[in-house]
PDB file of C-alpha atoms in Angstrom:
ATOM      1  CA  UNK A   3      65.055 -90.833   4.405  1.00 53.00           C
ATOM      2  CA  UNK A   4      63.510 -91.455   0.966  1.00 50.00           C
ATOM      3  CA  UNK A   5      60.786 -93.659   2.457  1.00 51.00           C
ATOM      4  CA  UNK A   6      59.947 -91.080   5.048  1.00 54.00           C
ATOM      5  CA  UNK A   7      59.673 -88.339   2.390  1.00 53.00           C
ATOM      6  CA  UNK A   8      57.355 -90.422   0.203  1.00 58.00           C
ATOM      7  CA  UNK A   9      55.245 -91.218   3.248  1.00 71.00           C
ATOM      8  CA  UNK A  10      54.953 -87.473   3.994  1.00 69.00           C
ATOM      9  CA  UNK A  11      53.986 -86.615   0.406  1.00 74.00           C
ATOM     10  CA  UNK A  12      51.356 -89.342   0.336  1.00 77.00           C
ATOM     11  CA  UNK A  13      49.932 -88.199   3.648  1.00 76.00           C
ATOM     12  CA  UNK A  14      49.832 -84.563   2.429  1.00 75.00           C
ATOM     13  CA  UNK A  15      48.123 -85.551  -0.802  1.00 75.00           C
ATOM     14  CA  UNK A  16      45.535 -87.503   1.098  1.00 80.00           C
ATOM     15  CA  UNK A  17      44.762 -84.485   3.306  1.00 77.00           C
ATOM     16  CA  UNK A  18      44.410 -82.245   0.232  1.00 69.00           C
ATOM     17  CA  UNK A  19      41.939 -84.645  -1.349  1.00 79.00           C
ATOM     18  CA  UNK A  20      39.951 -84.831   1.876  1.00 70.00           C
ATOM     19  CA  UNK A  21      39.814 -81.083   2.240  1.00 69.00           C
ATOM     20  CA  UNK A  22      38.792 -80.713  -1.403  1.00 71.00           C
ATOM     21  CA  UNK A  23      35.897 -83.089  -0.940  1.00 73.00           C
ATOM     22  CA  UNK A  24      34.804 -81.229   2.195  1.00 68.00           C
ATOM     23  CA  UNK A  25      34.785 -77.908   0.328  1.00 64.00           C
ATOM     24  CA  UNK A  26      32.761 -79.409  -2.503  1.00 66.00           C
ATOM     25  CA  UNK A  27      30.295 -80.785   0.051  1.00 62.00           C
ATOM     26  CA  UNK A  28      29.861 -77.311   1.625  1.00 57.00           C
ATOM     27  CA  UNK A  29      29.600 -75.535  -1.775  1.00 58.00           C
ATOM     28  CA  UNK A  30      32.430 -73.175  -0.750  1.00 53.00           C
ATOM     29  CA  UNK A  31      33.584 -72.603  -4.354  1.00 55.00           C
ATOM     30  CA  UNK A  32      30.098 -71.375  -5.330  1.00 57.00           C
ATOM     31  CA  UNK A  33      29.910 -69.187  -2.223  1.00 52.00           C
ATOM     32  CA  UNK A  34      33.247 -67.629  -3.033  1.00 53.00           C
ATOM     33  CA  UNK A  35      32.113 -66.903  -6.568  1.00 61.00           C
ATOM     34  CA  UNK A  36      28.871 -65.374  -5.271  1.00 54.00           C
ATOM     35  CA  UNK A  37      30.790 -63.076  -2.962  1.00 49.00           C
ATOM     36  CA  UNK A  38      32.950 -61.907  -5.834  1.00 53.00           C
ATOM     37  CA  UNK A  39      29.859 -61.225  -7.937  1.00 56.00           C
ATOM     38  CA  UNK A  40      28.071 -59.296  -5.159  1.00 51.00           C
ATOM     39  CA  UNK A  41      31.120 -57.099  -4.511  1.00 50.00           C
ATOM     40  CA  UNK A  42      31.164 -55.824  -8.090  1.00 51.00           C
ATOM     41  CA  UNK A  43      29.277 -52.463  -8.559  1.00 52.00           C
ATOM     42  CA  UNK A  44      25.802 -52.643  -9.999  1.00 53.00           C
ATOM     43  CA  UNK A  45      23.966 -49.952 -11.805  1.00 52.00           C
ATOM     44  CA  UNK A  46      21.539 -48.076  -9.542  1.00 51.00           C
ATOM     45  CA  UNK A  47      18.011 -49.399  -9.694  1.00 50.00           C
ATOM     46  CA  UNK A  48      16.533 -46.032  -8.715  1.00 52.00           C
ATOM     47  CA  UNK A  49      14.821 -44.058 -11.399  1.00 51.00           C
ATOM     48  CA  UNK A  50      16.777 -41.226 -12.854  1.00 57.00           C
ATOM     49  CA  UNK A  51      15.418 -37.828 -11.924  1.00 53.00           C
ATOM     50  CA  UNK A  52      13.564 -36.203 -14.703  1.00 55.00           C
ATOM     51  CA  UNK A  53      15.006 -32.916 -15.922  1.00 55.00           C
ATOM     52  CA  UNK A  54      13.265 -29.810 -14.560  1.00 53.00           C
ATOM     53  CA  UNK A  55      10.800 -28.262 -16.917  1.00 49.00           C
ATOM     54  CA  UNK A  56      10.633 -24.516 -16.694  1.00 48.00           C
ATOM     55  CA  UNK A  57       7.477 -23.021 -18.116  1.00 49.00           C
ATOM     56  CA  UNK A  58       8.107 -19.676 -19.668  1.00 48.00           C
ATOM     57  CA  UNK A  59       5.188 -17.344 -19.820  1.00 48.00           C
ATOM     58  CA  UNK A  60       4.768 -14.654 -22.379  1.00 49.00           C
ATOM     59  CA  UNK A  61       4.395 -11.199 -20.940  1.00 43.00           C
ATOM     60  CA  UNK A  62       2.085  -8.734 -22.614  1.00 45.00           C
ATOM     61  CA  UNK A  63       3.071  -5.097 -22.359  1.00 44.00           C
ATOM     62  CA  UNK A  64       0.436  -2.838 -23.822  1.00 45.00           C
ATOM     63  CA  UNK A  65      -0.556  -4.563 -27.057  1.00 44.00           C
ATOM     64  CA  UNK A  66       2.886  -6.012 -27.865  1.00 42.00           C
ATOM     65  CA  UNK A  67       3.987  -9.534 -26.889  1.00 42.00           C
ATOM     66  CA  UNK A  68       7.624 -10.105 -25.866  1.00 43.00           C
ATOM     67  CA  UNK A  69       9.575 -13.198 -24.927  1.00 39.00           C
ATOM     68  CA  UNK A  70       9.754 -13.872 -21.225  1.00 43.00           C
ATOM     69  CA  UNK A  71      13.579 -13.792 -21.182  1.00 48.00           C
ATOM     70  CA  UNK A  72      13.671 -10.375 -22.823  1.00 46.00           C
ATOM     71  CA  UNK A  73      13.887  -7.392 -20.553  1.00 48.00           C
ATOM     72  CA  UNK A  74      11.395  -4.682 -21.255  1.00 42.00           C
ATOM     73  CA  UNK A  75      12.109  -1.178 -20.054  1.00 46.00           C
ATOM     74  CA  UNK A  76       8.982   0.486 -18.738  1.00 38.00           C
ATOM     75  CA  UNK A  77       8.913   4.216 -18.233  1.00 41.00           C
ATOM     76  CA  UNK A  78       7.228   5.455 -15.088  1.00 42.00           C
ATOM     77  CA  UNK A  79       4.114   7.430 -15.780  1.00 36.00           C
ATOM     78  CA  UNK A  80       3.675  10.524 -13.705  1.00 40.00           C
ATOM     79  CA  UNK A  81       0.023  11.058 -12.840  1.00 37.00           C
ATOM     80  CA  UNK A  82      -0.693  14.757 -12.635  1.00 41.00           C
ATOM     81  CA  UNK A  83      -2.447  15.941  -9.535  1.00 45.00           C
ATOM     82  CA  UNK A  84      -5.853  17.444  -9.856  1.00 45.00           C
ATOM     83  CA  UNK A  85      -5.632  21.226  -9.835  1.00 41.00           C
ATOM     84  CA  UNK A  86      -8.607  23.239  -8.743  1.00 43.00           C
ATOM     85  CA  UNK A  87      -8.782  26.606 -10.433  1.00 42.00           C
ATOM     86  CA  UNK A  88      -5.588  28.458 -11.200  1.00 43.00           C
ATOM     87  CA  UNK A  89      -2.364  27.654  -9.436  1.00 43.00           C
ATOM     88  CA  UNK A  90      -1.216  29.912  -6.641  1.00 44.00           C
ATOM     89  CA  UNK A  91       2.284  30.817  -5.587  1.00 45.00           C
ATOM     90  CA  UNK A  92       2.246  30.330  -1.813  1.00 45.00           C
ATOM     91  CA  UNK A  93       5.922  31.126  -1.152  1.00 40.00           C
ATOM     92  CA  UNK A  94       5.471  34.802  -2.062  1.00 40.00           C
ATOM     93  CA  UNK A  95       2.171  35.234  -0.247  1.00 51.00           C
ATOM     94  CA  UNK A  96       1.777  38.364   1.883  1.00 53.00           C
ATOM     95  CA  UNK A  97      -0.504  37.760   4.855  1.00 71.00           C
ATOM     96  CA  UNK A  98      -3.193  40.276   5.679  1.00 79.00           C
ATOM     97  CA  UNK A  99      -2.837  42.597   8.647  1.00 87.00           C
ATOM     98  CA  UNK A 100      -4.720  41.942  11.895  1.00 88.00           C
ATOM     99  CA  UNK A 101      -6.987  44.899  11.095  1.00 92.00           C
ATOM    100  CA  UNK A 102      -7.907  43.438   7.700  1.00 92.00           C
ATOM    101  CA  UNK A 103      -8.663  40.060   9.277  1.00 93.00           C
ATOM    102  CA  UNK A 104     -10.871  41.645  11.925  1.00 94.00           C
ATOM    103  CA  UNK A 105     -12.757  43.549   9.248  1.00 95.00           C
ATOM    104  CA  UNK A 106     -13.398  40.371   7.245  1.00 94.00           C
ATOM    105  CA  UNK A 107     -14.588  38.606  10.388  1.00 95.00           C
ATOM    106  CA  UNK A 108     -16.976  41.438  11.183  1.00 95.00           C
ATOM    107  CA  UNK A 109     -18.442  41.368   7.678  1.00 96.00           C
ATOM    108  CA  UNK A 110     -18.904  37.599   7.906  1.00 96.00           C
ATOM    109  CA  UNK A 111     -20.753  37.906  11.208  1.00 96.00           C
ATOM    110  CA  UNK A 112     -23.107  40.496   9.685  1.00 96.00           C
ATOM    111  CA  UNK A 113     -23.715  38.169   6.752  1.00 96.00           C
ATOM    112  CA  UNK A 114     -24.452  35.332   9.192  1.00 96.00           C
ATOM    113  CA  UNK A 115     -27.004  37.442  11.052  1.00 95.00           C
ATOM    114  CA  UNK A 116     -28.868  38.100   7.800  1.00 95.00           C
ATOM    115  CA  UNK A 117     -29.349  34.408   6.999  1.00 95.00           C
ATOM    116  CA  UNK A 118     -32.514  32.491   7.801  1.00 92.00           C
ATOM    117  CA  UNK A 119     -32.419  31.668  11.534  1.00 92.00           C
ATOM    118  CA  UNK A 120     -34.095  28.318  10.987  1.00 95.00           C
ATOM    119  CA  UNK A 121     -30.770  26.866   9.826  1.00 97.00           C
ATOM    120  CA  UNK A 122     -27.835  26.606  12.279  1.00 97.00           C
ATOM    121  CA  UNK A 123     -24.788  28.698  11.318  1.00 97.00           C
ATOM    122  CA  UNK A 124     -21.271  29.520  12.444  1.00 97.00           C
ATOM    123  CA  UNK A 125     -18.400  31.671  11.140  1.00 97.00           C
ATOM    124  CA  UNK A 126     -14.843  30.418  10.773  1.00 96.00           C
ATOM    125  CA  UNK A 127     -11.791  32.680  10.179  1.00 95.00           C
ATOM    126  CA  UNK A 128      -9.185  30.992   7.994  1.00 95.00           C
ATOM    127  CA  UNK A 129      -5.819  30.214   9.607  1.00 92.00           C
ATOM    128  CA  UNK A 130      -2.697  28.643   8.127  1.00 91.00           C
ATOM    129  CA  UNK A 131      -3.603  24.990   8.941  1.00 91.00           C
ATOM    130  CA  UNK A 132      -6.947  25.542   7.188  1.00 93.00           C
ATOM    131  CA  UNK A 133      -5.565  26.760   3.853  1.00 93.00           C
ATOM    132  CA  UNK A 134      -1.976  25.449   3.641  1.00 88.00           C
ATOM    133  CA  UNK A 135      -0.086  22.311   4.598  1.00 79.00           C
ATOM    134  CA  UNK A 136      -2.404  19.791   6.199  1.00 84.00           C
ATOM    135  CA  UNK A 137      -5.654  21.482   5.137  1.00 90.00           C
ATOM    136  CA  UNK A 138      -7.471  20.496   8.311  1.00 92.00           C
ATOM    137  CA  UNK A 139     -10.569  22.465   9.354  1.00 95.00           C
ATOM    138  CA  UNK A 140     -11.618  22.148  12.980  1.00 95.00           C
ATOM    139  CA  UNK A 141     -15.268  22.997  13.686  1.00 96.00           C
ATOM    140  CA  UNK A 142     -16.919  24.522  16.775  1.00 97.00           C
ATOM    141  CA  UNK A 143     -17.377  21.776  19.360  1.00 96.00           C
ATOM    142  CA  UNK A 144     -20.797  22.787  20.663  1.00 96.00           C
ATOM    143  CA  UNK A 145     -22.153  23.286  17.142  1.00 97.00           C
ATOM    144  CA  UNK A 146     -21.043  19.761  16.165  1.00 97.00           C
ATOM    145  CA  UNK A 147     -22.472  18.166  19.304  1.00 96.00           C
ATOM    146  CA  UNK A 148     -25.849  19.796  18.740  1.00 96.00           C
ATOM    147  CA  UNK A 149     -26.219  19.520  14.973  1.00 97.00           C
ATOM    148  CA  UNK A 150     -23.843  17.126  13.207  1.00 97.00           C
ATOM    149  CA  UNK A 151     -23.935  13.297  12.918  1.00 96.00           C
ATOM    150  CA  UNK A 152     -22.666  11.248  15.855  1.00 96.00           C
ATOM    151  CA  UNK A 153     -20.361   9.248  13.625  1.00 96.00           C
ATOM    152  CA  UNK A 154     -18.051   9.885  10.677  1.00 96.00           C
ATOM    153  CA  UNK A 155     -19.959  11.097   7.636  1.00 96.00           C
ATOM    154  CA  UNK A 156     -19.656  12.762   4.249  1.00 97.00           C
ATOM    155  CA  UNK A 157     -20.502  16.448   4.522  1.00 97.00           C
ATOM    156  CA  UNK A 158     -21.299  18.297   1.296  1.00 97.00           C
ATOM    157  CA  UNK A 159     -20.235  21.918   0.893  1.00 97.00           C
ATOM    158  CA  UNK A 160     -22.239  24.026  -1.563  1.00 97.00           C
ATOM    159  CA  UNK A 161     -20.672  27.328  -2.617  1.00 97.00           C
ATOM    160  CA  UNK A 162     -22.506  30.472  -3.719  1.00 96.00           C
ATOM    161  CA  UNK A 163     -22.467  29.283  -7.342  1.00 96.00           C
ATOM    162  CA  UNK A 164     -24.223  26.046  -6.414  1.00 96.00           C
ATOM    163  CA  UNK A 165     -21.140  23.822  -6.940  1.00 96.00           C
ATOM    164  CA  UNK A 166     -20.906  20.891  -4.521  1.00 97.00           C
ATOM    165  CA  UNK A 167     -17.774  19.598  -2.782  1.00 97.00           C
ATOM    166  CA  UNK A 168     -17.930  16.405  -0.665  1.00 97.00           C
ATOM    167  CA  UNK A 169     -15.741  16.363   2.449  1.00 96.00           C
ATOM    168  CA  UNK A 170     -15.138  13.892   5.266  1.00 96.00           C
ATOM    169  CA  UNK A 171     -16.350  14.762   8.758  1.00 97.00           C
ATOM    170  CA  UNK A 172     -14.430  12.951  11.531  1.00 96.00           C
ATOM    171  CA  UNK A 173     -16.537  12.959  14.661  1.00 95.00           C
ATOM    172  CA  UNK A 174     -13.735  12.027  17.084  1.00 95.00           C
ATOM    173  CA  UNK A 175     -11.563  14.879  15.761  1.00 94.00           C
ATOM    174  CA  UNK A 176     -14.476  17.293  15.270  1.00 96.00           C
ATOM    175  CA  UNK A 177     -13.448  18.610  11.896  1.00 96.00           C
ATOM    176  CA  UNK A 178     -13.393  18.323   8.114  1.00 96.00           C
ATOM    177  CA  UNK A 179     -10.687  16.572   6.117  1.00 91.00           C
ATOM    178  CA  UNK A 180     -10.474  14.855   2.743  1.00 87.00           C
ATOM    179  CA  UNK A 181     -12.333  17.092   0.298  1.00 93.00           C
ATOM    180  CA  UNK A 182     -11.791  20.231   2.356  1.00 95.00           C
ATOM    181  CA  UNK A 183      -8.463  20.783   0.607  1.00 94.00           C
ATOM    182  CA  UNK A 184     -10.199  20.691  -2.772  1.00 94.00           C
ATOM    183  CA  UNK A 185     -12.712  23.270  -1.636  1.00 96.00           C
ATOM    184  CA  UNK A 186     -10.054  25.567  -0.137  1.00 95.00           C
ATOM    185  CA  UNK A 187      -7.832  25.441  -3.212  1.00 95.00           C
ATOM    186  CA  UNK A 188     -10.709  25.818  -5.665  1.00 95.00           C
ATOM    187  CA  UNK A 189     -11.893  28.972  -3.892  1.00 96.00           C
ATOM    188  CA  UNK A 190      -8.388  30.393  -3.317  1.00 95.00           C
ATOM    189  CA  UNK A 191      -8.899  30.697   0.408  1.00 95.00           C
ATOM    190  CA  UNK A 192      -6.126  32.562   2.242  1.00 94.00           C
ATOM    191  CA  UNK A 193      -5.293  33.362   5.836  1.00 93.00           C
ATOM    192  CA  UNK A 194      -7.703  36.043   7.027  1.00 94.00           C
ATOM    193  CA  UNK A 195     -10.671  35.070   4.878  1.00 96.00           C
ATOM    194  CA  UNK A 196     -13.865  34.463   6.871  1.00 96.00           C
ATOM    195  CA  UNK A 197     -16.186  31.623   5.909  1.00 97.00           C
ATOM    196  CA  UNK A 198     -19.829  31.311   6.974  1.00 98.00           C
ATOM    197  CA  UNK A 199     -21.279  27.792   7.214  1.00 98.00           C
ATOM    198  CA  UNK A 200     -25.049  27.300   7.119  1.00 98.00           C
ATOM    199  CA  UNK A 201     -26.360  23.790   7.828  1.00 98.00           C
ATOM    200  CA  UNK A 202     -29.256  23.500   5.373  1.00 97.00           C
ATOM    201  CA  UNK A 203     -29.496  19.687   5.671  1.00 97.00           C
ATOM    202  CA  UNK A 204     -28.131  17.188   8.216  1.00 96.00           C
ATOM    203  CA  UNK A 205     -25.016  16.595   6.100  1.00 97.00           C
ATOM    204  CA  UNK A 206     -24.970  19.674   3.839  1.00 98.00           C
ATOM    205  CA  UNK A 207     -23.490  23.127   4.395  1.00 98.00           C
ATOM    206  CA  UNK A 208     -24.195  26.223   2.348  1.00 98.00           C
ATOM    207  CA  UNK A 209     -20.920  28.179   2.384  1.00 98.00           C
ATOM    208  CA  UNK A 210     -20.362  31.941   2.048  1.00 97.00           C
ATOM    209  CA  UNK A 211     -16.877  33.471   1.744  1.00 97.00           C
ATOM    210  CA  UNK A 212     -15.867  36.974   2.868  1.00 96.00           C
ATOM    211  CA  UNK A 213     -12.488  37.948   1.417  1.00 95.00           C
ATOM    212  CA  UNK A 214      -9.852  39.674   3.490  1.00 92.00           C
ATOM    213  CA  UNK A 215      -8.463  42.911   2.104  1.00 84.00           C
ATOM    214  CA  UNK A 216      -4.988  42.478   0.706  1.00 67.00           C
ATOM    215  CA  UNK A 217      -5.639  39.148  -0.980  1.00 60.00           C
ATOM    216  CA  UNK A 218      -5.997  38.840  -4.762  1.00 56.00           C
ATOM    217  CA  UNK A 219      -9.736  38.219  -4.491  1.00 60.00           C
ATOM    218  CA  UNK A 220     -10.294  40.778  -1.698  1.00 56.00           C
ATOM    219  CA  UNK A 221      -8.777  43.766  -3.461  1.00 54.00           C
TER     220      UNK A 221
END
């Protein structure tokens, strides 16, 4: 039994030595060490992202300079509307009677007949859309076709004092807009007034106003 055991131990030792030599020949110890080294975490080779740089700009309000991160309260500035002449209270307006309107229209037609016939003319009684709200003045169709430009144009209105008021003539709508409101408000036109237009130049009207009785100006 003892001899057999020694023989087994010797045989086992021989196999261990053989295996050891084989491993050394194949460089297995170095490979094992390399695997251990490669499995360990390495610091990232990528470049670290640079921190964001926020440029702060100074804001100038008026003539004072404030930091960009400081809130500045700005008051809204109300721009007053342009007022032509004195203000009128439209809510308490009393409209003229049909008789008073007819009388103003008759006077305007007489005035028109006394003007130089070389210049085209027409008379327009003032209605609510002409002097309140939208301030749109439609013109006689045939008069426009015969005498006014064939495209949109600036038409100048000259009152009896010689003051000029530019307005916009829209050919496809056959009427005046834009500056017509300024003219109507400046001359305190009311429903029932009659206005005579005399075309003294291709884009210029001389304007005469006949006041209706019952209005502030017609009394």
